Every structure is written in structure tokens, then in C-alpha cells.
JSON list of C-alpha atoms in Angstrom, two decimals:
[
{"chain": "A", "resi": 121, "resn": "UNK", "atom": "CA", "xyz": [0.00, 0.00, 0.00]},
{"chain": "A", "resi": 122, "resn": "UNK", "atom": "CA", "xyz": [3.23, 2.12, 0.27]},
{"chain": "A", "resi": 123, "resn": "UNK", "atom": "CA", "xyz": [4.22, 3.53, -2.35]},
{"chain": "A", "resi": 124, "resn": "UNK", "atom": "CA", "xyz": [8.57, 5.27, -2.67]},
{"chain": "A", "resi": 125, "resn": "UNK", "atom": "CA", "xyz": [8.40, 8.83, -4.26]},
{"chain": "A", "resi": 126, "resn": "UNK", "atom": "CA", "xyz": [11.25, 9.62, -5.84]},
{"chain": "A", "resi": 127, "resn": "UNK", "atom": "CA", "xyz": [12.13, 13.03, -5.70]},
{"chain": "A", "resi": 128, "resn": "UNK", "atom": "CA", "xyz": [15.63, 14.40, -7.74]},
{"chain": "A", "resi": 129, "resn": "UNK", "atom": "CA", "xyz": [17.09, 17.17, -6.30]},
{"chain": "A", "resi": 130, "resn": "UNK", "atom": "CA", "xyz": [20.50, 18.02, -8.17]},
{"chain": "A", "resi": 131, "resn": "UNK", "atom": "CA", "xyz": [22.41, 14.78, -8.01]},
{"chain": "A", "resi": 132, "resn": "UNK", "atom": "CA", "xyz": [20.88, 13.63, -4.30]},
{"chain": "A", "resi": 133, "resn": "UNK", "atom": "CA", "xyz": [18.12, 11.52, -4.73]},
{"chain": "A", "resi": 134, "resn": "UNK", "atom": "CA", "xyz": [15.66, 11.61, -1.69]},
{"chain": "A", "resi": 135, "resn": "UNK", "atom": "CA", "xyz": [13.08, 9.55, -1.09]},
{"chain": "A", "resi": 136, "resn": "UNK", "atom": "CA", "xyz": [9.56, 9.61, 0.76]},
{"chain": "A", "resi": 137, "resn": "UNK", "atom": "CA", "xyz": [6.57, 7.13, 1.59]},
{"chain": "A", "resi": 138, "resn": "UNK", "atom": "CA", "xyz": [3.58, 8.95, 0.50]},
{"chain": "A", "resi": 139, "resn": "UNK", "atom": "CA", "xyz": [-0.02, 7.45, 1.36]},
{"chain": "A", "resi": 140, "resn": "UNK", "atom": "CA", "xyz": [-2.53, 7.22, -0.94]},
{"chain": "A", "resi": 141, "resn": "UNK", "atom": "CA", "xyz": [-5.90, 9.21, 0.08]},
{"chain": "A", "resi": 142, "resn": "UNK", "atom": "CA", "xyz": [-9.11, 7.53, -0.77]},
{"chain": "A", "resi": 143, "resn": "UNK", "atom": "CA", "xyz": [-10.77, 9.37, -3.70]},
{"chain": "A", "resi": 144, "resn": "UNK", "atom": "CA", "xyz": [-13.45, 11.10, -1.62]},
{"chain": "A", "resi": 145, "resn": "UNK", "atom": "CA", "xyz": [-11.05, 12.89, 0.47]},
{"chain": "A", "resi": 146, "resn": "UNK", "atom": "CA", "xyz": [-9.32, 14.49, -2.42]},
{"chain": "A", "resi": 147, "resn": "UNK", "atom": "CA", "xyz": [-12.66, 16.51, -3.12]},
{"chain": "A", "resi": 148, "resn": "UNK", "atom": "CA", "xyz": [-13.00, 17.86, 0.40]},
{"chain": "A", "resi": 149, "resn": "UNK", "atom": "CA", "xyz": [-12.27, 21.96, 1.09]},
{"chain": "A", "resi": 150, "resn": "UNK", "atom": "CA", "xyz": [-9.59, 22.28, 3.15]},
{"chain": "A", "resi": 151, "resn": "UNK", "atom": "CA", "xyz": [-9.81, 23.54, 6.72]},
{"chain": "A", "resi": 152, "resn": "UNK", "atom": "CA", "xyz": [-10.12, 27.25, 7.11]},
{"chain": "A", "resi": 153, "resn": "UNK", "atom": "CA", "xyz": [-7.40, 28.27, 9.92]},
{"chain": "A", "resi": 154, "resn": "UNK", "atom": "CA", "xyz": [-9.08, 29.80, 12.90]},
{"chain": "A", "resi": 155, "resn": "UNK", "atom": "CA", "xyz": [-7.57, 33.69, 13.03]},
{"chain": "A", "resi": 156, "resn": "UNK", "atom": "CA", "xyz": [-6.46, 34.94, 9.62]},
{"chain": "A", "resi": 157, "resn": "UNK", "atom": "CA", "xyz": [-2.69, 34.50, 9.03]},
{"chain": "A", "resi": 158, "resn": "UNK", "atom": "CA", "xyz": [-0.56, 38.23, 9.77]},
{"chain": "A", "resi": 159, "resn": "UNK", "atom": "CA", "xyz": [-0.07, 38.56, 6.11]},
{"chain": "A", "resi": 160, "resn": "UNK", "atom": "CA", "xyz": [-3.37, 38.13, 5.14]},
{"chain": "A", "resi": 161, "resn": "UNK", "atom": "CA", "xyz": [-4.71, 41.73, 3.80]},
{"chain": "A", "resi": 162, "resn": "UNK", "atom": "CA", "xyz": [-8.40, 40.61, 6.15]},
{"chain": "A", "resi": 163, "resn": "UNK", "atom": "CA", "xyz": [-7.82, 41.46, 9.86]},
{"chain": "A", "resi": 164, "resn": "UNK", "atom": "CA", "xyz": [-9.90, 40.26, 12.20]},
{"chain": "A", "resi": 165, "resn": "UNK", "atom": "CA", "xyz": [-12.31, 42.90, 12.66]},
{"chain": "A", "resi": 166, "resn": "UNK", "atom": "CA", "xyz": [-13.30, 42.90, 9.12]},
{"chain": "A", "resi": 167, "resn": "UNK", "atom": "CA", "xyz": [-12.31, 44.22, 5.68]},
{"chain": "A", "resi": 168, "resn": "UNK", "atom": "CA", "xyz": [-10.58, 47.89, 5.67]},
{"chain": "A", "resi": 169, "resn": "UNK", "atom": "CA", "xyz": [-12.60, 50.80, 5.25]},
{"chain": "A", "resi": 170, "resn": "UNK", "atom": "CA", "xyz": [-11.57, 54.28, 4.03]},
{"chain": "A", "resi": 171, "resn": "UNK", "atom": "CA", "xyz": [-13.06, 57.66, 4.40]},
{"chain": "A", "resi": 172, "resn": "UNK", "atom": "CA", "xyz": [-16.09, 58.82, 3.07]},
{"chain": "A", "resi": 173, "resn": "UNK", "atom": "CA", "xyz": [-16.22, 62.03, 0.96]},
{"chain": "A", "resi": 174, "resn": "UNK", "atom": "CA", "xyz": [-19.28, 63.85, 3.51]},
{"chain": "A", "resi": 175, "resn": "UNK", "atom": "CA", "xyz": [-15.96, 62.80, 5.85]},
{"chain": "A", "resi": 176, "resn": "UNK", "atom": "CA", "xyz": [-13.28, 64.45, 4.87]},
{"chain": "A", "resi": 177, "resn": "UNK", "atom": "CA", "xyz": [-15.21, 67.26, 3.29]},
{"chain": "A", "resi": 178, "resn": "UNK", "atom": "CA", "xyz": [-16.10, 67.79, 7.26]},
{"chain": "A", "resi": 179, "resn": "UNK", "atom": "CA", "xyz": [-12.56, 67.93, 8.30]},
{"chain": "A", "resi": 180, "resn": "UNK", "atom": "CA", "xyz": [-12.12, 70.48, 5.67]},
{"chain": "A", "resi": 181, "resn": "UNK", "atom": "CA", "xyz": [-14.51, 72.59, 7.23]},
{"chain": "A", "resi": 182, "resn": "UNK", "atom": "CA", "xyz": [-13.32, 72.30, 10.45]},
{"chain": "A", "resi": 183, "resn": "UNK", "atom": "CA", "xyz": [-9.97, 73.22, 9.35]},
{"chain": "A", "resi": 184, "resn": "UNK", "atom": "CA", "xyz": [-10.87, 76.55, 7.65]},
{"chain": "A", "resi": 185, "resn": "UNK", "atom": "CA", "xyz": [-12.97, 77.42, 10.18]},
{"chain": "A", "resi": 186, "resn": "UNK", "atom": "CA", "xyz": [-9.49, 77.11, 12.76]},
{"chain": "A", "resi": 187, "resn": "UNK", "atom": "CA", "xyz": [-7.50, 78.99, 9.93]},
{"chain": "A", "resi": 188, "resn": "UNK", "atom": "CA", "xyz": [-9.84, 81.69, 10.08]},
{"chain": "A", "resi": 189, "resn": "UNK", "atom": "CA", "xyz": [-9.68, 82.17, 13.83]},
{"chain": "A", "resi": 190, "resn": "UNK", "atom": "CA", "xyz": [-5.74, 81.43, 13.80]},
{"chain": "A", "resi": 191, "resn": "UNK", "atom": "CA", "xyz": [-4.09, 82.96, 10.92]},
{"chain": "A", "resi": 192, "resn": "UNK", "atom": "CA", "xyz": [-5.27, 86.85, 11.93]},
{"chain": "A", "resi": 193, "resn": "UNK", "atom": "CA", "xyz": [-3.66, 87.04, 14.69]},
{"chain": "A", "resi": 194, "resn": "UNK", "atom": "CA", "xyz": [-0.63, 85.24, 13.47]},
{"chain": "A", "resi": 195, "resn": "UNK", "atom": "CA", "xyz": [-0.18, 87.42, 10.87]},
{"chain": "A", "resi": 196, "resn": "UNK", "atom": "CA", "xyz": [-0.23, 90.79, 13.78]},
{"chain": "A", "resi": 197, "resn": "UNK", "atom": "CA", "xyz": [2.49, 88.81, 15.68]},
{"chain": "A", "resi": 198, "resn": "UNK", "atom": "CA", "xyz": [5.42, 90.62, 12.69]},
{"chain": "A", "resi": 199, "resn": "UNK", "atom": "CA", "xyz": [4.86, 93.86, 13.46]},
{"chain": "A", "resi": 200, "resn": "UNK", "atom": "CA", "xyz": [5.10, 93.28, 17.20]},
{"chain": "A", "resi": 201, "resn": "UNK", "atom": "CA", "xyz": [7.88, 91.12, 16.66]},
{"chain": "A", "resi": 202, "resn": "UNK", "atom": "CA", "xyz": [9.40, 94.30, 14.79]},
{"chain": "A", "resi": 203, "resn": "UNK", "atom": "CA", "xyz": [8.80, 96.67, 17.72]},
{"chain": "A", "resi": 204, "resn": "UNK", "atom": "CA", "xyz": [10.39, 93.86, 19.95]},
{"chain": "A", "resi": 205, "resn": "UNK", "atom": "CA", "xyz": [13.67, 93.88, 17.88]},
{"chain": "A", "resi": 206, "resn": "UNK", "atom": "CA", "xyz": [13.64, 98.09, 17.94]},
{"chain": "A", "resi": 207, "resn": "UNK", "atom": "CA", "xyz": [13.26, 98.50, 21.54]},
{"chain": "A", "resi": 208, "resn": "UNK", "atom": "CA", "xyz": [16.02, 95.64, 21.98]},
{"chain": "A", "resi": 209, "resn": "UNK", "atom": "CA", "xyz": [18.50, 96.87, 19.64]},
{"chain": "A", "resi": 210, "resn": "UNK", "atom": "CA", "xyz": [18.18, 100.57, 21.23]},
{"chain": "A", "resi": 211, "resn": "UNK", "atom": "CA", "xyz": [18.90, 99.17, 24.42]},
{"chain": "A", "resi": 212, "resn": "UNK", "atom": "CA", "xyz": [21.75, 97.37, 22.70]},
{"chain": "A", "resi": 213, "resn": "UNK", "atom": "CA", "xyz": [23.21, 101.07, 21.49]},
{"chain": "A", "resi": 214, "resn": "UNK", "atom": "CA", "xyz": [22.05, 102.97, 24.53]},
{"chain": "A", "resi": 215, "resn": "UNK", "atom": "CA", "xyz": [24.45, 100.29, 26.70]},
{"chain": "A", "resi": 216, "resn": "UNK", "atom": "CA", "xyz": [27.27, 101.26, 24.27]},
{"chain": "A", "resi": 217, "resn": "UNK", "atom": "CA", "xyz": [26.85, 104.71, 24.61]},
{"chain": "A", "resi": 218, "resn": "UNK", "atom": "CA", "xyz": [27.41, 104.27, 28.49]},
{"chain": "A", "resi": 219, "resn": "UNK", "atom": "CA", "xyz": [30.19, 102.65, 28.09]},
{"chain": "A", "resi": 220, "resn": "UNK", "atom": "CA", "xyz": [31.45, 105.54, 25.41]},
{"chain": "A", "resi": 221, "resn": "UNK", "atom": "CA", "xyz": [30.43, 107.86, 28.39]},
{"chain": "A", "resi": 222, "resn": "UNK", "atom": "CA", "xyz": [32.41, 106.08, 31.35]},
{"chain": "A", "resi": 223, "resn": "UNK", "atom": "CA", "xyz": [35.27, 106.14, 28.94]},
{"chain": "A", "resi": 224, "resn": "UNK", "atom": "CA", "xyz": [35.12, 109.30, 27.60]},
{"chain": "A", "resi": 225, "resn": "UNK", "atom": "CA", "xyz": [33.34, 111.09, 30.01]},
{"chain": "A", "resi": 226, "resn": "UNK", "atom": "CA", "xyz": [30.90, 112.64, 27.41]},
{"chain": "A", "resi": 227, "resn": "UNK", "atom": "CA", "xyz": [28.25, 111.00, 24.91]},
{"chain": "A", "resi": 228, "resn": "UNK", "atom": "CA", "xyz": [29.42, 111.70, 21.26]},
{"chain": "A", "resi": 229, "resn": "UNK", "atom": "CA", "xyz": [28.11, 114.69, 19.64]},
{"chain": "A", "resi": 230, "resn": "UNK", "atom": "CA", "xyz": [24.76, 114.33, 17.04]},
{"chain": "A", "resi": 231, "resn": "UNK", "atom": "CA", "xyz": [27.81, 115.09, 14.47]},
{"chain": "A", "resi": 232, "resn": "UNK", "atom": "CA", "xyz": [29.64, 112.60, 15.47]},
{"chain": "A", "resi": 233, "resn": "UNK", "atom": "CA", "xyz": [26.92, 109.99, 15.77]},
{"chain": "A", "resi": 234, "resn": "UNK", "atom": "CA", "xyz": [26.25, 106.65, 16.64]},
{"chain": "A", "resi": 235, "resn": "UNK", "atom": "CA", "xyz": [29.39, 105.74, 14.34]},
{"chain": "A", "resi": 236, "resn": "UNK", "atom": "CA", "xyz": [31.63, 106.79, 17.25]},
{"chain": "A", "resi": 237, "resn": "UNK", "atom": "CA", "xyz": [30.63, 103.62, 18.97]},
{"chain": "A", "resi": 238, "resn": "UNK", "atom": "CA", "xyz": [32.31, 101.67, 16.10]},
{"chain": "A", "resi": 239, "resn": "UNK", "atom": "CA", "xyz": [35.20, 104.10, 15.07]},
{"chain": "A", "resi": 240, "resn": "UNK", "atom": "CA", "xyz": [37.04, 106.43, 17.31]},
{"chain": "A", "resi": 241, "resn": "UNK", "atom": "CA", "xyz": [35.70, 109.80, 16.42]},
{"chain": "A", "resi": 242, "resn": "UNK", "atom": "CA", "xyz": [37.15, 112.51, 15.08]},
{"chain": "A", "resi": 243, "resn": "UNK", "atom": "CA", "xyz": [37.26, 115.81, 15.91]},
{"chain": "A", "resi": 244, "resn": "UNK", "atom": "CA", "xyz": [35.61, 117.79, 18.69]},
{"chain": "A", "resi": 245, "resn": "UNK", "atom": "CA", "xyz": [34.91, 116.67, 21.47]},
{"chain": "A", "resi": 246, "resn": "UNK", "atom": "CA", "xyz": [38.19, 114.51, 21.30]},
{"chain": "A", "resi": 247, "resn": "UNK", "atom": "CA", "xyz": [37.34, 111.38, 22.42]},
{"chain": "A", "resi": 248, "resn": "UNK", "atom": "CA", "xyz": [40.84, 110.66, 24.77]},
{"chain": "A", "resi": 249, "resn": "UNK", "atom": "CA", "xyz": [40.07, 107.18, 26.30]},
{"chain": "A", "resi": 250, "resn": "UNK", "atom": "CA", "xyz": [38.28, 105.65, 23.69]},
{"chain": "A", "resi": 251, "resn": "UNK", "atom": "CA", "xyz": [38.64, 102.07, 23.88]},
{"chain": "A", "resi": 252, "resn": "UNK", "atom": "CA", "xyz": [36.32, 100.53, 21.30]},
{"chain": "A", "resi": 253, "resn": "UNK", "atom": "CA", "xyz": [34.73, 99.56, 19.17]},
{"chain": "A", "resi": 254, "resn": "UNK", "atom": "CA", "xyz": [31.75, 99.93, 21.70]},
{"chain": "A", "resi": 255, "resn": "UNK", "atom": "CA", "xyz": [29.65, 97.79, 18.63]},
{"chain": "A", "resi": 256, "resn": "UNK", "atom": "CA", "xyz": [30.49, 95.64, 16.14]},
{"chain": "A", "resi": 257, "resn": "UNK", "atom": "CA", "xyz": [28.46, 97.09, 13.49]},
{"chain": "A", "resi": 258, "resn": "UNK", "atom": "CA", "xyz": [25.80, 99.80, 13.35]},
{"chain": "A", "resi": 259, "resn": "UNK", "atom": "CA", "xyz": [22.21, 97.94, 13.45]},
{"chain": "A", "resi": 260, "resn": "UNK", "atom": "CA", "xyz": [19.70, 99.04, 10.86]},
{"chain": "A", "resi": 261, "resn": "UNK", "atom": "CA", "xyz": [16.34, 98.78, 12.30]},
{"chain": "A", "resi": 262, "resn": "UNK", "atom": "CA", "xyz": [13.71, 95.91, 10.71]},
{"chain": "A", "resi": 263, "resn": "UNK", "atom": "CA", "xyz": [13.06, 98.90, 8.07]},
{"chain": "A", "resi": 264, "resn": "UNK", "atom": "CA", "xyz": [16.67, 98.75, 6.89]},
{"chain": "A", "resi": 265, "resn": "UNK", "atom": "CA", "xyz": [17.22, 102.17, 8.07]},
{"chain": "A", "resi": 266, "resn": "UNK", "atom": "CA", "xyz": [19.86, 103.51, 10.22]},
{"chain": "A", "resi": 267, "resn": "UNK", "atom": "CA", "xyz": [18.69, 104.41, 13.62]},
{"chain": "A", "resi": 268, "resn": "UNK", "atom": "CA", "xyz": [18.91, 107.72, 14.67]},
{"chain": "A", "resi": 269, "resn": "UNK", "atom": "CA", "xyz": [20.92, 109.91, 17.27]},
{"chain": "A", "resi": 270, "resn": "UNK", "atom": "CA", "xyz": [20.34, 113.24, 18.63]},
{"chain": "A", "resi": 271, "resn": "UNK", "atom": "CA", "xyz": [22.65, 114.61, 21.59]},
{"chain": "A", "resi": 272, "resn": "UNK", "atom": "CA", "xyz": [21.56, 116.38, 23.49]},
{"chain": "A", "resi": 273, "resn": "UNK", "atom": "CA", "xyz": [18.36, 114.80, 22.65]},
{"chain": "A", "resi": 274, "resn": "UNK", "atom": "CA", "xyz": [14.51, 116.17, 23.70]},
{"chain": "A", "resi": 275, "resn": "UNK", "atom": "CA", "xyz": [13.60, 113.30, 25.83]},
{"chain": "A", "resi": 276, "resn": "UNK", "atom": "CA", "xyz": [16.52, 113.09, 27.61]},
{"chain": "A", "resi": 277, "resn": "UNK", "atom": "CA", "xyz": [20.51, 113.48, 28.09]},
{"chain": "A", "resi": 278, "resn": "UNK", "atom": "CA", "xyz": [20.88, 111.57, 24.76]},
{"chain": "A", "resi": 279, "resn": "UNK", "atom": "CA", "xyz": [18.07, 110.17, 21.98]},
{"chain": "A", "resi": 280, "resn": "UNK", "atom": "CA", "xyz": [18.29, 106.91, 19.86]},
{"chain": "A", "resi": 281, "resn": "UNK", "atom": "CA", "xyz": [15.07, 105.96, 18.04]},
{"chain": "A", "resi": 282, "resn": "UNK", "atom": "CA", "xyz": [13.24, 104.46, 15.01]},
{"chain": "A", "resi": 283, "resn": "UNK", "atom": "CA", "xyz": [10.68, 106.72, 12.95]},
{"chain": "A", "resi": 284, "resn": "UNK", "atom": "CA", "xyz": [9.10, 103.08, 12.40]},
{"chain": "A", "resi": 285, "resn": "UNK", "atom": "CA", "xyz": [7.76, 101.53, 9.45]},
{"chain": "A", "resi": 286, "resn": "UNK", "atom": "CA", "xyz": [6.95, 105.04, 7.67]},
{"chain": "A", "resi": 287, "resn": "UNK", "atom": "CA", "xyz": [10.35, 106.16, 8.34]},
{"chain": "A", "resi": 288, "resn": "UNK", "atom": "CA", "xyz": [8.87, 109.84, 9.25]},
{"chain": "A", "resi": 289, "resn": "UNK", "atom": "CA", "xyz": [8.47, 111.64, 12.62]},
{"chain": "A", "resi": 290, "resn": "UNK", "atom": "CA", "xyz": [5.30, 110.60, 14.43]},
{"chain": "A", "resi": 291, "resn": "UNK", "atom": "CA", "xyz": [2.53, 107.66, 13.34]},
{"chain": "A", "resi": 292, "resn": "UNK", "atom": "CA", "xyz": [0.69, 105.11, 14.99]},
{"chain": "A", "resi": 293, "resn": "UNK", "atom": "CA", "xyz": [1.57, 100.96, 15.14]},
{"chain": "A", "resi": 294, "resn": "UNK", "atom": "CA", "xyz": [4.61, 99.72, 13.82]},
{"chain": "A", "resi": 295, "resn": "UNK", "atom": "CA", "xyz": [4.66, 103.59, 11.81]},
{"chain": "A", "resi": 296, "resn": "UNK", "atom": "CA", "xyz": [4.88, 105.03, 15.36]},
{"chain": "A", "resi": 297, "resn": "UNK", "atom": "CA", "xyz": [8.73, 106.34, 16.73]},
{"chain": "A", "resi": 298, "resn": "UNK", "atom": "CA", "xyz": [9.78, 104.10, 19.40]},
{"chain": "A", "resi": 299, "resn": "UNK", "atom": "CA", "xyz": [13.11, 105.12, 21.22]},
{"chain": "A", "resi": 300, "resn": "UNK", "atom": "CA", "xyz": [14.95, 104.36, 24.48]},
{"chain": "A", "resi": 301, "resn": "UNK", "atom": "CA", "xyz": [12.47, 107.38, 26.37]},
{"chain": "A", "resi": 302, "resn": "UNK", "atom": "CA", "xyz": [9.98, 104.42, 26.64]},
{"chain": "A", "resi": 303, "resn": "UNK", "atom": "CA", "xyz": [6.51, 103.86, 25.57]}
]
């Protein structure tokens, strides 16, 4: 009732007993296994579903309603962040200008400007102890314009300020002046 099976592999020769199945049992389904194998594209919970279009056209909705809300006031934050970087940089020059002063005993003159901080000034008042540069480089304000300096200055011993945006005296916002005399 055994039959050998002969299987050639290469050169080796293997062989196998192999029993015969009646004929009925070759027309039988095979056995389903009882969870559906990892690889199998079915999991367990059912076939996959995507999104419907009523779906995502809802997330759509929600999300412009959120950009509406978000995206005005985001788009204020640059012109604060611009009166931010005047009021630091003036602070930043003001800073150098008292250490000009402890060295020099004197601010530099509105002629001889806010360059004095990077180049020893010339002419007079000398400037006999000057031991900068004070600043690396001048900073331009977020205009690209220089910032000014007035000495003696009308809101106190010495002035350095922004005309803003505008780049003209007065204005409101980010056109306004903003200098080290405060808000």
C-alpha cells in the first residue's frame, strides 16, 4: 500500500513514503485556519474601510474654520515682533553709549553719531580714552534704516530711536517712533 516517491534534487536523490488518500477525500475543502494568518490583507475585525467624501469634506470645514480664527492674529504677531527687535537693539546702542560715556566722560556729539561707537571719532569733542569699538556694526532697524541719534536729545541726556515703518516723525503701530524714552 506504500508507495517510494522519488524526488531528484540536483544529483541527491531523496526519497519519501507517501499514502494514498481515498478518492473522496481528495474533493474535500480544506480547513479554514481559525484567526487569519498576519499577512493576510483581512484582519480580524473585518475588511478595511476608508473615508467617506461627507468625511473628509467635514474635516475640511473644520480646518478653515481654525485657519480663520488662527491665521489673523498670526499674521499681527510681525509687526510686534518688529517693535520687539527696535526696543532691543536701542537698548543694545544705549548700553554702548554708556560705556562711550564712562570712557570718555561725554556721549558723542549728534555730528559725530552713533558711528563713534564703532570708530574712534574725530574731531571735537576729542574722544581721549576711547577704547572701542563699543559695537560691532551699526544695526539698521527691521526697516533697513539707520537708527537715529540726537545729543543732546529732547527726551533726555541723549536720543536713539526708530521713525518706524513710515520712516517719518510721528505715526501710529509699527509707523509710530519708538526710542529708548519708553513707551
Amino acid at each position: 500500500m506504500h508507495d517510494p516517491l522519488v524526488i531528484r534534487t540536483g544529483t541527491a536523490r531523496a526519497t519519501a513514503d507517501v499514502r494514498r488518500l481515498p478518492a473522496s477525500a481528495d474533493r474535500q475543502p480544506l480547513a479554514r485556519p481559525r484567526f487569519p494568518a498576519a499577512d493576510s490583507p483581512r484582519s480580524i475585525a473585518g475588511p478595511a474601510r476608508g473615508f467617506t467624501l461627507i468625511e473628509i469634506l467635514v474635516v475640511v470645514v473644520i480646518l478653515g474654520i481654525l485657519a480663520a480664527i488662527v491665521v489673523p492674529r498670526v499674521m499681527e504677531r510681525p509687526s510686534e515682533a518688529r517693535i520687539t527687535r527696535v526696543k532691543q537693539d536701542v537698548q543694545g546702542v544705549m548700553t554702548a553709549l554708556n560705556l562711550y560715556k564712562l570712557d570718555n566722560f561725554r556721549y558723542p556729539t549728534s555730528e559725530q553719531g552713533l558711528q563713534a561707537l564703532v570708530a574712534k571719532p574725530s574731531g571735537q569733542p576729542d574722544a581721549p580714552n576711547w577704547k572701542g569699538p563699543y559695537l560691532d556694526r551699526l544695526p539698521k532697524d527691521p526697516w533697513n534704516q539707520p537708527y537715529l541719534y540726537q545729543q543732546p536729545g529732547q527726551h533726555g541726556e541723549v536720543d536713539v530711536y526708530s521713525y518706524g515703518s513710515d520712516a517719518r516723525p510721528g505715526g501710529d503701530g509699527d509707523a509710530a517712533d519708538i526710542g529708548n524714552w519708553g513707551d
